[in-house]
PDB file with SEQRES, HELIX, SHEET and CRYST1 records, atoms N, CA, C and O in Angstrom:
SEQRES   1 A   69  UNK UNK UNK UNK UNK UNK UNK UNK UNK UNK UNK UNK UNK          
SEQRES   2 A   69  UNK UNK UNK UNK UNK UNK UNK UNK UNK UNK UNK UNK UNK          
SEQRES   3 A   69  UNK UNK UNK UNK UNK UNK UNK UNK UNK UNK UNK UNK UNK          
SEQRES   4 A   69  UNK UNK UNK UNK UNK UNK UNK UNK UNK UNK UNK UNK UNK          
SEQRES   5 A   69  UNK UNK UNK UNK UNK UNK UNK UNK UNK UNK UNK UNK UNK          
SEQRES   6 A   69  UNK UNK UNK UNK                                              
HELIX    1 AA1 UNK A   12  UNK A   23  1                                  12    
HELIX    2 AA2 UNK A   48  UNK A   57  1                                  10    
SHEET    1 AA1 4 UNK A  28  UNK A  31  0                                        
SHEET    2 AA1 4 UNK A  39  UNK A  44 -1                                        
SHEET    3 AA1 4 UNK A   3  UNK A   7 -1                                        
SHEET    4 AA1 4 UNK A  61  UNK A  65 -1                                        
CRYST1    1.000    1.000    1.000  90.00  90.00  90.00 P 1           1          
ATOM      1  N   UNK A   1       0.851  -1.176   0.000  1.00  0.00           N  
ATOM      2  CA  UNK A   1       0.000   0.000   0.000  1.00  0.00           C  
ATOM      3  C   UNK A   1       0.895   1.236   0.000  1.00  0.00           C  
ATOM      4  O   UNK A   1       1.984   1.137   0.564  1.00  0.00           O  
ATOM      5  N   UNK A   2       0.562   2.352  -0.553  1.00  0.00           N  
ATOM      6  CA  UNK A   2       1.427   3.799  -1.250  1.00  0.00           C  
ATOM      7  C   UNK A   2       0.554   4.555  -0.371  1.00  0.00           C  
ATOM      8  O   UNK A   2      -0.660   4.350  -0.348  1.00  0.00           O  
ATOM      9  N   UNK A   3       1.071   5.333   0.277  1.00  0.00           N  
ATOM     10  CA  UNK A   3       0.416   6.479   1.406  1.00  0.00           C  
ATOM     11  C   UNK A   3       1.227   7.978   1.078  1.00  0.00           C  
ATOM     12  O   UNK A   3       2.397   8.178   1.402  1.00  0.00           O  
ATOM     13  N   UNK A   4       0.395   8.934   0.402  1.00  0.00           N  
ATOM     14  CA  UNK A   4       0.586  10.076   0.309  1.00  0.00           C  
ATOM     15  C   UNK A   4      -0.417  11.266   1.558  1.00  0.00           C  
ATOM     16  O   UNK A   4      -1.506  11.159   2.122  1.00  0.00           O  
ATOM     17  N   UNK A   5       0.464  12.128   1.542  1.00  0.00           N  
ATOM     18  CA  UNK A   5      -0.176  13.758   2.070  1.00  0.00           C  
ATOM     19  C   UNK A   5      -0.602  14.170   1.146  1.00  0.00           C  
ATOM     20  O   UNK A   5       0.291  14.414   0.334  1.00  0.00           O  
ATOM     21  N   UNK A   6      -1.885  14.476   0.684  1.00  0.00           N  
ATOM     22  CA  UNK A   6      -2.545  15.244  -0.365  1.00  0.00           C  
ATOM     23  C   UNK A   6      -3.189  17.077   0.238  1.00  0.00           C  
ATOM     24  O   UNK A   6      -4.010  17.164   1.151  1.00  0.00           O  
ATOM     25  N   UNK A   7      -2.794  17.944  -0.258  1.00  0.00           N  
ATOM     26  CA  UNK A   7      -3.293  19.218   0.281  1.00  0.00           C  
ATOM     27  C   UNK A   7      -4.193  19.903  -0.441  1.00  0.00           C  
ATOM     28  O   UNK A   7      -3.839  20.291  -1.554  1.00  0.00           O  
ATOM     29  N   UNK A   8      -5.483  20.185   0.012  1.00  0.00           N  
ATOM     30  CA  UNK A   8      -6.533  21.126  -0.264  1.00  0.00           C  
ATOM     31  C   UNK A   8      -7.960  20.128  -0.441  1.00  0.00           C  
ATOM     32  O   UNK A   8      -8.973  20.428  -1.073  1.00  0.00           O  
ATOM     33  N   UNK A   9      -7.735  19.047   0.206  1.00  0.00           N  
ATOM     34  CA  UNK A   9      -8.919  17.949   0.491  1.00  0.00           C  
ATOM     35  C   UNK A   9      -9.664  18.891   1.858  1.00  0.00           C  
ATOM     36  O   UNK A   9      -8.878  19.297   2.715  1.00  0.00           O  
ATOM     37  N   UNK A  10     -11.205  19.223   2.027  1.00  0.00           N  
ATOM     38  CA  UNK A  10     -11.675  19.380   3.075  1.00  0.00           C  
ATOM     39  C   UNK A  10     -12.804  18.807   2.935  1.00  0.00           C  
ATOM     40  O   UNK A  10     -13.276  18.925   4.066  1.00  0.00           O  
ATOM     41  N   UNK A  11     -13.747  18.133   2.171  1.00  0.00           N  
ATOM     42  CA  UNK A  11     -14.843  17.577   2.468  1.00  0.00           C  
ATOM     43  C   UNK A  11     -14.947  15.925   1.746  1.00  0.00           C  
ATOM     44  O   UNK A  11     -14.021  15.152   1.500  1.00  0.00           O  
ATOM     45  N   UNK A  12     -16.211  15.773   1.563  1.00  0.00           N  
ATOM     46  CA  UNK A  12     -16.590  14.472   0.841  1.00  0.00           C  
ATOM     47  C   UNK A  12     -16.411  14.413  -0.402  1.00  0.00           C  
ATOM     48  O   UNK A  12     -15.978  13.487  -1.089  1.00  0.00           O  
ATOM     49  N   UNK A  13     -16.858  15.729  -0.760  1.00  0.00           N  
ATOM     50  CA  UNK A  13     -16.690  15.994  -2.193  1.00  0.00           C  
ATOM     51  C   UNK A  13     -15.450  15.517  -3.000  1.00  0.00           C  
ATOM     52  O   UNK A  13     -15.271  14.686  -3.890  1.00  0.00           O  
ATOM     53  N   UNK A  14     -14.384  16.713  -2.063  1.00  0.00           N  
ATOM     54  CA  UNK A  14     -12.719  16.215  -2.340  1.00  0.00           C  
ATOM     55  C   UNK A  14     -12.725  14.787  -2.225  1.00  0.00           C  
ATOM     56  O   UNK A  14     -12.716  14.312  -3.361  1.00  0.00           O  
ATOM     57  N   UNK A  15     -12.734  13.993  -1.436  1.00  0.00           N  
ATOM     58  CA  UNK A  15     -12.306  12.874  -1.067  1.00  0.00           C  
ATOM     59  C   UNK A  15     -12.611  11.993  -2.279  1.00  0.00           C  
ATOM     60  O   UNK A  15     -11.745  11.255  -2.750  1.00  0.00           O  
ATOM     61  N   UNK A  16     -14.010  12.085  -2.849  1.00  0.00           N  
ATOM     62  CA  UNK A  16     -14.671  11.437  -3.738  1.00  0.00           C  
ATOM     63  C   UNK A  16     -13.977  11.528  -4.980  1.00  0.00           C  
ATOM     64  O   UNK A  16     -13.548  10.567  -5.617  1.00  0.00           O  
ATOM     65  N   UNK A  17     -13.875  12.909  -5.340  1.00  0.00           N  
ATOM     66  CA  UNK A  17     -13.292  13.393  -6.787  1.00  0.00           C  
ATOM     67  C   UNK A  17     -11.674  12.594  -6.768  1.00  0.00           C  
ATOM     68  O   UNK A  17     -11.396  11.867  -7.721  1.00  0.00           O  
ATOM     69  N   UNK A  18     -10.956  12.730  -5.963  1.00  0.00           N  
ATOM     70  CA  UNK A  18      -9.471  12.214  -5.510  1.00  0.00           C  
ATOM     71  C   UNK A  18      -9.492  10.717  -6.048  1.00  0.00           C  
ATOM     72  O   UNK A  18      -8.760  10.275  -6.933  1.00  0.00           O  
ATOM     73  N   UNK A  19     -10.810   9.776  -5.102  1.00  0.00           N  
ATOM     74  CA  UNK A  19     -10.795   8.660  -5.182  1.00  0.00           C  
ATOM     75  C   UNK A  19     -11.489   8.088  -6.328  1.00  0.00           C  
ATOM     76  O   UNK A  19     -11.051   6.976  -6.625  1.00  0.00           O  
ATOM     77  N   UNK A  20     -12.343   8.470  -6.987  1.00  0.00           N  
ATOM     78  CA  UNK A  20     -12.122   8.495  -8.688  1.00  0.00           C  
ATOM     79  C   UNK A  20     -11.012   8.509  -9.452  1.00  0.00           C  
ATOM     80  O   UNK A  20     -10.541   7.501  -9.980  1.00  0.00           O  
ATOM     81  N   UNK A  21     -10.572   9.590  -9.538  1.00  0.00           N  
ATOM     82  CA  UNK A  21      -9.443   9.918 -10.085  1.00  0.00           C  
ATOM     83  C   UNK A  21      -8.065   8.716 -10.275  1.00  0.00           C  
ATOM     84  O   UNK A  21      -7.365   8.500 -11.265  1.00  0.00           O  
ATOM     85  N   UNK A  22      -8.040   8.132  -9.007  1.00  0.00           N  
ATOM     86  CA  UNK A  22      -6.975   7.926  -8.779  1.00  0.00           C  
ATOM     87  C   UNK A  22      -7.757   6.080  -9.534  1.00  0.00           C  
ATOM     88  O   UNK A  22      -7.304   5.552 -10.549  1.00  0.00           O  
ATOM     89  N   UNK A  23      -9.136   5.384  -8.539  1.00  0.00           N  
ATOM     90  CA  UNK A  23      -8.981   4.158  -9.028  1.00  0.00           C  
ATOM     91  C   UNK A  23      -9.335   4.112 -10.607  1.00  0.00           C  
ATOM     92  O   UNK A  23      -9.499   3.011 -11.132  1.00  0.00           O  
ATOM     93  N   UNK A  24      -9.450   5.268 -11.349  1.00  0.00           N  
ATOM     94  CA  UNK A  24      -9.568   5.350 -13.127  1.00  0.00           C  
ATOM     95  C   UNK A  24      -8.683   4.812 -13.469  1.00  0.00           C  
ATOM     96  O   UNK A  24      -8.699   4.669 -14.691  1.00  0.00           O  
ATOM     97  N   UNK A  25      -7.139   4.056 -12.598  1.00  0.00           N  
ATOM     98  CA  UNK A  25      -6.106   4.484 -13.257  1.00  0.00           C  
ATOM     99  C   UNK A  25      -6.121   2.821 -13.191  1.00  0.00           C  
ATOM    100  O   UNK A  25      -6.710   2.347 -12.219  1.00  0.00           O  
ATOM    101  N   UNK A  26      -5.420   1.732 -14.304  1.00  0.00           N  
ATOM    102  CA  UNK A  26      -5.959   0.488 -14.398  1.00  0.00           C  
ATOM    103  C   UNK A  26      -4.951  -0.608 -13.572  1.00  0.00           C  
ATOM    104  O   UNK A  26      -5.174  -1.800 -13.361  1.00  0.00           O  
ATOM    105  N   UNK A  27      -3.917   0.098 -13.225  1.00  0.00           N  
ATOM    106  CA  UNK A  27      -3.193  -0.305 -12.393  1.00  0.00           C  
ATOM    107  C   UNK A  27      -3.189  -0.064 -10.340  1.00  0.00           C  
ATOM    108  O   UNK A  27      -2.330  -0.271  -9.483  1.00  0.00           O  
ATOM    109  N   UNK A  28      -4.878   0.548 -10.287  1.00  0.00           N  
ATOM    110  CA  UNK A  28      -4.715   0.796  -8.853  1.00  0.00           C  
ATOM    111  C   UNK A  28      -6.389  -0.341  -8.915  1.00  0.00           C  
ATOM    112  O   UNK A  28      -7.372  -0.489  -9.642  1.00  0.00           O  
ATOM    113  N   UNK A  29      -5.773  -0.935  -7.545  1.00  0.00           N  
ATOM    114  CA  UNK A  29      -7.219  -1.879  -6.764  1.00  0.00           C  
ATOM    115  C   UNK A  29      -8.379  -1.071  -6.332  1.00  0.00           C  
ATOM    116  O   UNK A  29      -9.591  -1.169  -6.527  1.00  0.00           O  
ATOM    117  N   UNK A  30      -7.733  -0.354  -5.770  1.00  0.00           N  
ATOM    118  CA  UNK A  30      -8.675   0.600  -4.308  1.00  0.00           C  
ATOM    119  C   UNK A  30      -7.612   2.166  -4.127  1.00  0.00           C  
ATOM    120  O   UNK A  30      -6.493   2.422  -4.573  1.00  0.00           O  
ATOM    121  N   UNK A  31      -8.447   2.871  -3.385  1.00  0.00           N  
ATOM    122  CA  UNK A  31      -8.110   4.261  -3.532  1.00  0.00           C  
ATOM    123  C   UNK A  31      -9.210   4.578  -1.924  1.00  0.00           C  
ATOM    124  O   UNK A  31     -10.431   4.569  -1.765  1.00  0.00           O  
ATOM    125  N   UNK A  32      -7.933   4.858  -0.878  1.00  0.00           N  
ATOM    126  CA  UNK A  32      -8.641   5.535  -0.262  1.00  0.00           C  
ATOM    127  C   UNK A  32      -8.418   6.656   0.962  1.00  0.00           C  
ATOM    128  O   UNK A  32      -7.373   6.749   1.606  1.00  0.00           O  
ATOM    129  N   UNK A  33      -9.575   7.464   1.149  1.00  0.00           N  
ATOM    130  CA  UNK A  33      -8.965   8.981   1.806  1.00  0.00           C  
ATOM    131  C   UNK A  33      -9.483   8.934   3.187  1.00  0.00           C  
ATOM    132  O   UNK A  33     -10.500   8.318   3.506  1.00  0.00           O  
ATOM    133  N   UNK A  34      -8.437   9.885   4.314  1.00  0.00           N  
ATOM    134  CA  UNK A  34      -8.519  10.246   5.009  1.00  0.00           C  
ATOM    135  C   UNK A  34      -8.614  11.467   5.508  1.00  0.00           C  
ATOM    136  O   UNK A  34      -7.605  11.864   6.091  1.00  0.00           O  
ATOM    137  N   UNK A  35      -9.848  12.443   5.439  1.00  0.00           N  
ATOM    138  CA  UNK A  35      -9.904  13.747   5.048  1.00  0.00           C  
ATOM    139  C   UNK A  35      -9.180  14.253   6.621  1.00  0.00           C  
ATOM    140  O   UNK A  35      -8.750  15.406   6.602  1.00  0.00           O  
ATOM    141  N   UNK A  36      -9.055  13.656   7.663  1.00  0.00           N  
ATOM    142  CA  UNK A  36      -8.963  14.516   9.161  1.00  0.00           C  
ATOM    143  C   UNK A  36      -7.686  14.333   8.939  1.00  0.00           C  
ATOM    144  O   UNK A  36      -7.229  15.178   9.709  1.00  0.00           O  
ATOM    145  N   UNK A  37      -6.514  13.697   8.299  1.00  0.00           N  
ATOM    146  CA  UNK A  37      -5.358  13.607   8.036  1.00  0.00           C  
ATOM    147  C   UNK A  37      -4.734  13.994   6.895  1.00  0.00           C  
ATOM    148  O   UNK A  37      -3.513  14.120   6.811  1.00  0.00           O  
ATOM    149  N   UNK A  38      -5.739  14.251   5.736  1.00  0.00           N  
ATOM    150  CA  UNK A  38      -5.191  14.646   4.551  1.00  0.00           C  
ATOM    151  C   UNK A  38      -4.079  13.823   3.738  1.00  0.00           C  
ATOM    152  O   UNK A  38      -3.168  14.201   3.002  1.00  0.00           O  
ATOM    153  N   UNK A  39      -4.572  12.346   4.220  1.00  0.00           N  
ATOM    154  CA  UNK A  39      -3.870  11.232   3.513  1.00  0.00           C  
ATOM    155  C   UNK A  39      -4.975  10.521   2.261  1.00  0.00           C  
ATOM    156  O   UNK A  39      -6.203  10.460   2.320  1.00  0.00           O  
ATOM    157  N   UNK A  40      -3.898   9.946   0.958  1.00  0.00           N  
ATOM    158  CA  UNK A  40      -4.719   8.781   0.724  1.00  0.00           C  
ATOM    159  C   UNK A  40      -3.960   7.457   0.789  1.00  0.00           C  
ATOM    160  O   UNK A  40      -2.811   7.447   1.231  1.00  0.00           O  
ATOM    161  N   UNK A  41      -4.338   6.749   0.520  1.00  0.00           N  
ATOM    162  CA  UNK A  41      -3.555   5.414   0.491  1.00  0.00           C  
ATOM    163  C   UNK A  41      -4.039   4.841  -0.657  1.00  0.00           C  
ATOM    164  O   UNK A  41      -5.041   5.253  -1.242  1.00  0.00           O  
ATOM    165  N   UNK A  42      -3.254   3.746  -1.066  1.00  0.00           N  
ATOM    166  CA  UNK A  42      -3.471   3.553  -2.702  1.00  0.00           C  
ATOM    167  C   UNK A  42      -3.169   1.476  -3.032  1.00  0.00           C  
ATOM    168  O   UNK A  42      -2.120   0.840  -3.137  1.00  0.00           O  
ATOM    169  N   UNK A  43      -4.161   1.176  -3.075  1.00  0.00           N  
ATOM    170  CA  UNK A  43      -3.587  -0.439  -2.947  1.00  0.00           C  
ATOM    171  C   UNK A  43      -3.597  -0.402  -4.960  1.00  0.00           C  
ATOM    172  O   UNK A  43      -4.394  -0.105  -5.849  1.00  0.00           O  
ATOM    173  N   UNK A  44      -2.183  -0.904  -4.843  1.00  0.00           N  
ATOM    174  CA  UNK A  44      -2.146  -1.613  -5.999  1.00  0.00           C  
ATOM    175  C   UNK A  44      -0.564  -1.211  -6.480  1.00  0.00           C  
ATOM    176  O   UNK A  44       0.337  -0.907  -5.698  1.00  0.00           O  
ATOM    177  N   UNK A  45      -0.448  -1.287  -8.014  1.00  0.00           N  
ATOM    178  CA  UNK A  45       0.696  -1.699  -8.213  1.00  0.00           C  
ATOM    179  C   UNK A  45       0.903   0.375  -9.384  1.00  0.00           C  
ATOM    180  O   UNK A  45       1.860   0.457 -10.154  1.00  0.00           O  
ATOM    181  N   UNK A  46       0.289   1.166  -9.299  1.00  0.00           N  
ATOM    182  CA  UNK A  46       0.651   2.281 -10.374  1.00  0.00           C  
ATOM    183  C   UNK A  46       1.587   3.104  -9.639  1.00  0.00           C  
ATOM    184  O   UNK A  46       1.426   3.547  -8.502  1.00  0.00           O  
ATOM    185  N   UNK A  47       2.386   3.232 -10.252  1.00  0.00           N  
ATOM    186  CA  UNK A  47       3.725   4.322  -9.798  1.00  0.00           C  
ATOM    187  C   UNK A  47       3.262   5.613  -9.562  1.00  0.00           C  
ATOM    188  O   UNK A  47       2.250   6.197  -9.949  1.00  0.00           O  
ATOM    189  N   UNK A  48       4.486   6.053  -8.631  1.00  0.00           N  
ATOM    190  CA  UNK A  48       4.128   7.169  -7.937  1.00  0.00           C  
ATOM    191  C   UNK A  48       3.692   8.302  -8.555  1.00  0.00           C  
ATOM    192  O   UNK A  48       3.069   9.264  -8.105  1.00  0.00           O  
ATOM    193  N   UNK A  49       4.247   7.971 -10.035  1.00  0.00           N  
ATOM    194  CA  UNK A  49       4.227   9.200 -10.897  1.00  0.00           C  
ATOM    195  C   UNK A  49       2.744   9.358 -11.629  1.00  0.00           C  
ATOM    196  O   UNK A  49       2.495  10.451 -12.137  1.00  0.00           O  
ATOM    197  N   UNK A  50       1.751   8.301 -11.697  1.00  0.00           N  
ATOM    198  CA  UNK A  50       0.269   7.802 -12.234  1.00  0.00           C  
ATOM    199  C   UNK A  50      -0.335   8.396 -11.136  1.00  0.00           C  
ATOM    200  O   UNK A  50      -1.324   9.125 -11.215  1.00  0.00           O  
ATOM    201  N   UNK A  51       0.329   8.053  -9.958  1.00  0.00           N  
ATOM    202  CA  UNK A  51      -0.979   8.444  -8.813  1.00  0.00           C  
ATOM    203  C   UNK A  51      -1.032  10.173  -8.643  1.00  0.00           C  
ATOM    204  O   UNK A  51      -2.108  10.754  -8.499  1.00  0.00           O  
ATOM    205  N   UNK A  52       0.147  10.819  -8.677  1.00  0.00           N  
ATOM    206  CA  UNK A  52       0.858  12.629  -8.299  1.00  0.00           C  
ATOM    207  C   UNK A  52      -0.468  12.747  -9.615  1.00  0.00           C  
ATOM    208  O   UNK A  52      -1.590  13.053  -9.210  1.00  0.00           O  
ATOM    209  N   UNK A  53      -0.306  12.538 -10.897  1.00  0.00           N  
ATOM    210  CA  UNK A  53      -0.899  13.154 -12.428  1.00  0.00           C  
ATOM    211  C   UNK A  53      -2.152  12.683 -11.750  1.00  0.00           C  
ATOM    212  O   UNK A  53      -2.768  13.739 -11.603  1.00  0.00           O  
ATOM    213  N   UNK A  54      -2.821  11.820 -11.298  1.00  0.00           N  
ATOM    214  CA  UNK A  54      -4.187  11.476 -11.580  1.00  0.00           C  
ATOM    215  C   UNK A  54      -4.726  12.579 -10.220  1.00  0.00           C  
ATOM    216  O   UNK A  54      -5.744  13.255 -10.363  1.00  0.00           O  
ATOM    217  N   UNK A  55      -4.019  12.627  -9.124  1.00  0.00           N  
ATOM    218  CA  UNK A  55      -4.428  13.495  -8.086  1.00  0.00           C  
ATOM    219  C   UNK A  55      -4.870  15.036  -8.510  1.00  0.00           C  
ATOM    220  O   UNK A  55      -5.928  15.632  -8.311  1.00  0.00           O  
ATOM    221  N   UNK A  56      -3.269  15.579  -9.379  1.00  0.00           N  
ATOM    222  CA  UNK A  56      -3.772  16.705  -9.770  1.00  0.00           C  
ATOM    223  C   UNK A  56      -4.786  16.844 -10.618  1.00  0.00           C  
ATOM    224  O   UNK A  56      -5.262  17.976 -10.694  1.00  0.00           O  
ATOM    225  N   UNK A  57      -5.424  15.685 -11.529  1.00  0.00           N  
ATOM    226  CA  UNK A  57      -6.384  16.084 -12.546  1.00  0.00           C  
ATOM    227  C   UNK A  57      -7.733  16.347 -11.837  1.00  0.00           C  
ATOM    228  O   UNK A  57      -8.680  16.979 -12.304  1.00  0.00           O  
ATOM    229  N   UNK A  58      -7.640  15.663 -10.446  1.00  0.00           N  
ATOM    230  CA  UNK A  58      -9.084  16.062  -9.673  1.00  0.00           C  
ATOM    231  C   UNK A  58      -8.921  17.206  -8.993  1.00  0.00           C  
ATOM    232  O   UNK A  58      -9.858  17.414  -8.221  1.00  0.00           O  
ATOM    233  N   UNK A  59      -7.935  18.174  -8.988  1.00  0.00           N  
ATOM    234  CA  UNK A  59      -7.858  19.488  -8.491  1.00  0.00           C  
ATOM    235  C   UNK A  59      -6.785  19.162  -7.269  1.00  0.00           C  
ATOM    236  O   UNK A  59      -6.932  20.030  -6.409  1.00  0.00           O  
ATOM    237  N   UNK A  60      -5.958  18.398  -6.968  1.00  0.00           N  
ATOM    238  CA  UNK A  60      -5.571  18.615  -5.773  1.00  0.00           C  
ATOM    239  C   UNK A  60      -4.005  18.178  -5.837  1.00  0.00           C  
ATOM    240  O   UNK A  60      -3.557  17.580  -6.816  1.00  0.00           O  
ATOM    241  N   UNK A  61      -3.048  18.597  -4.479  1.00  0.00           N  
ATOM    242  CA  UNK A  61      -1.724  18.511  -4.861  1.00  0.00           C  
ATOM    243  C   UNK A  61      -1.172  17.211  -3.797  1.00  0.00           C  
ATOM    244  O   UNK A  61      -1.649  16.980  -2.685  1.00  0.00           O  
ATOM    245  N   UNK A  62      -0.448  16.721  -4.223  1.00  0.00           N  
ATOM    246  CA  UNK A  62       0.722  15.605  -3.698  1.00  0.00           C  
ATOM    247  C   UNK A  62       1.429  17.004  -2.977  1.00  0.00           C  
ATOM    248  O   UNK A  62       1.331  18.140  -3.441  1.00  0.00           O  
ATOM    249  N   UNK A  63       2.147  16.632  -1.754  1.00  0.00           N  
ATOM    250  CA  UNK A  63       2.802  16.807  -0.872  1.00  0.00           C  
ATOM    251  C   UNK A  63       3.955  16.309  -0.435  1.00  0.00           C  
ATOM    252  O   UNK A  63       5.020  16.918  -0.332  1.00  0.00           O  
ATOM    253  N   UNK A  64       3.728  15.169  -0.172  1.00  0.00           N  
ATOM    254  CA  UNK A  64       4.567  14.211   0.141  1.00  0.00           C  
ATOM    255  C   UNK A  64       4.143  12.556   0.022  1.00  0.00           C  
ATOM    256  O   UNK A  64       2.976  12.187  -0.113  1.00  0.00           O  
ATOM    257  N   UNK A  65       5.484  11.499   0.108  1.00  0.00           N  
ATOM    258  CA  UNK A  65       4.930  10.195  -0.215  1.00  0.00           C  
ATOM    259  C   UNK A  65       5.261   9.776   1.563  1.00  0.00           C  
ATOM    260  O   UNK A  65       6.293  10.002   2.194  1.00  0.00           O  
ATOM    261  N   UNK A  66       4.238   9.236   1.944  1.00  0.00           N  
ATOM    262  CA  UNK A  66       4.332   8.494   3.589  1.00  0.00           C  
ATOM    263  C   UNK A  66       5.098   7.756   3.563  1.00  0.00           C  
ATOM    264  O   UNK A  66       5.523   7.629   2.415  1.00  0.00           O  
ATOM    265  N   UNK A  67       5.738   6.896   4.512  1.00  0.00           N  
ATOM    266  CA  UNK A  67       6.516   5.778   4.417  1.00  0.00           C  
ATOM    267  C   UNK A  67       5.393   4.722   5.100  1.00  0.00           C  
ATOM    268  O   UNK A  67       4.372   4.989   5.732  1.00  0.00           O  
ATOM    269  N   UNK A  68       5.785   3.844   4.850  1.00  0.00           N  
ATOM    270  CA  UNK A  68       4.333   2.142   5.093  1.00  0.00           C  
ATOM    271  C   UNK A  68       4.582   2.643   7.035  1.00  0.00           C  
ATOM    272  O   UNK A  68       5.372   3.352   7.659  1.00  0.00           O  
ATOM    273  N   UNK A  69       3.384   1.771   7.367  1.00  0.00           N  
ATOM    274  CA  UNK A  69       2.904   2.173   8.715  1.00  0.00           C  
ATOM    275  C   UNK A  69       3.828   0.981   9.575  1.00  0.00           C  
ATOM    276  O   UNK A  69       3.759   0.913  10.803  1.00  0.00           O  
TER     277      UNK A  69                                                      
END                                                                             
């Protein structure tokens, strides 16, 4: 699992648009957000560089990549 800081997520809305975005991409399982932390996490196998492009196309920015828990 891939755990990013995503910035300018504050509601459902964001969360939703993000998590679209991201499982469109044919190499991700699941896609999912943590709006009180401003994380998502990302099961599957698309590089870091698929997930940063698909984030920004739903309006929002990569920050940083988490390290596994």
């Amino acid at each position: 699992m891939q755990r990013y800081k995503v910035s300018g997520m504050t509601c459902g809305h964001c969360s939703k648009s993000v998590i679209q975005s991201v499982e469109a991409l044919s190499s991700v399982e699941r896609a999912l957000v943590d709006l009180k932390r401003s994380e998502l996490a990302v099961v599957g196998t698309a590089d870091e560089q698929e997930i940063v492009r698909a984030v920004k196309r739903a309006g929002y920015t990569v920050r940083e990549r988490l390290s596994a828990p």
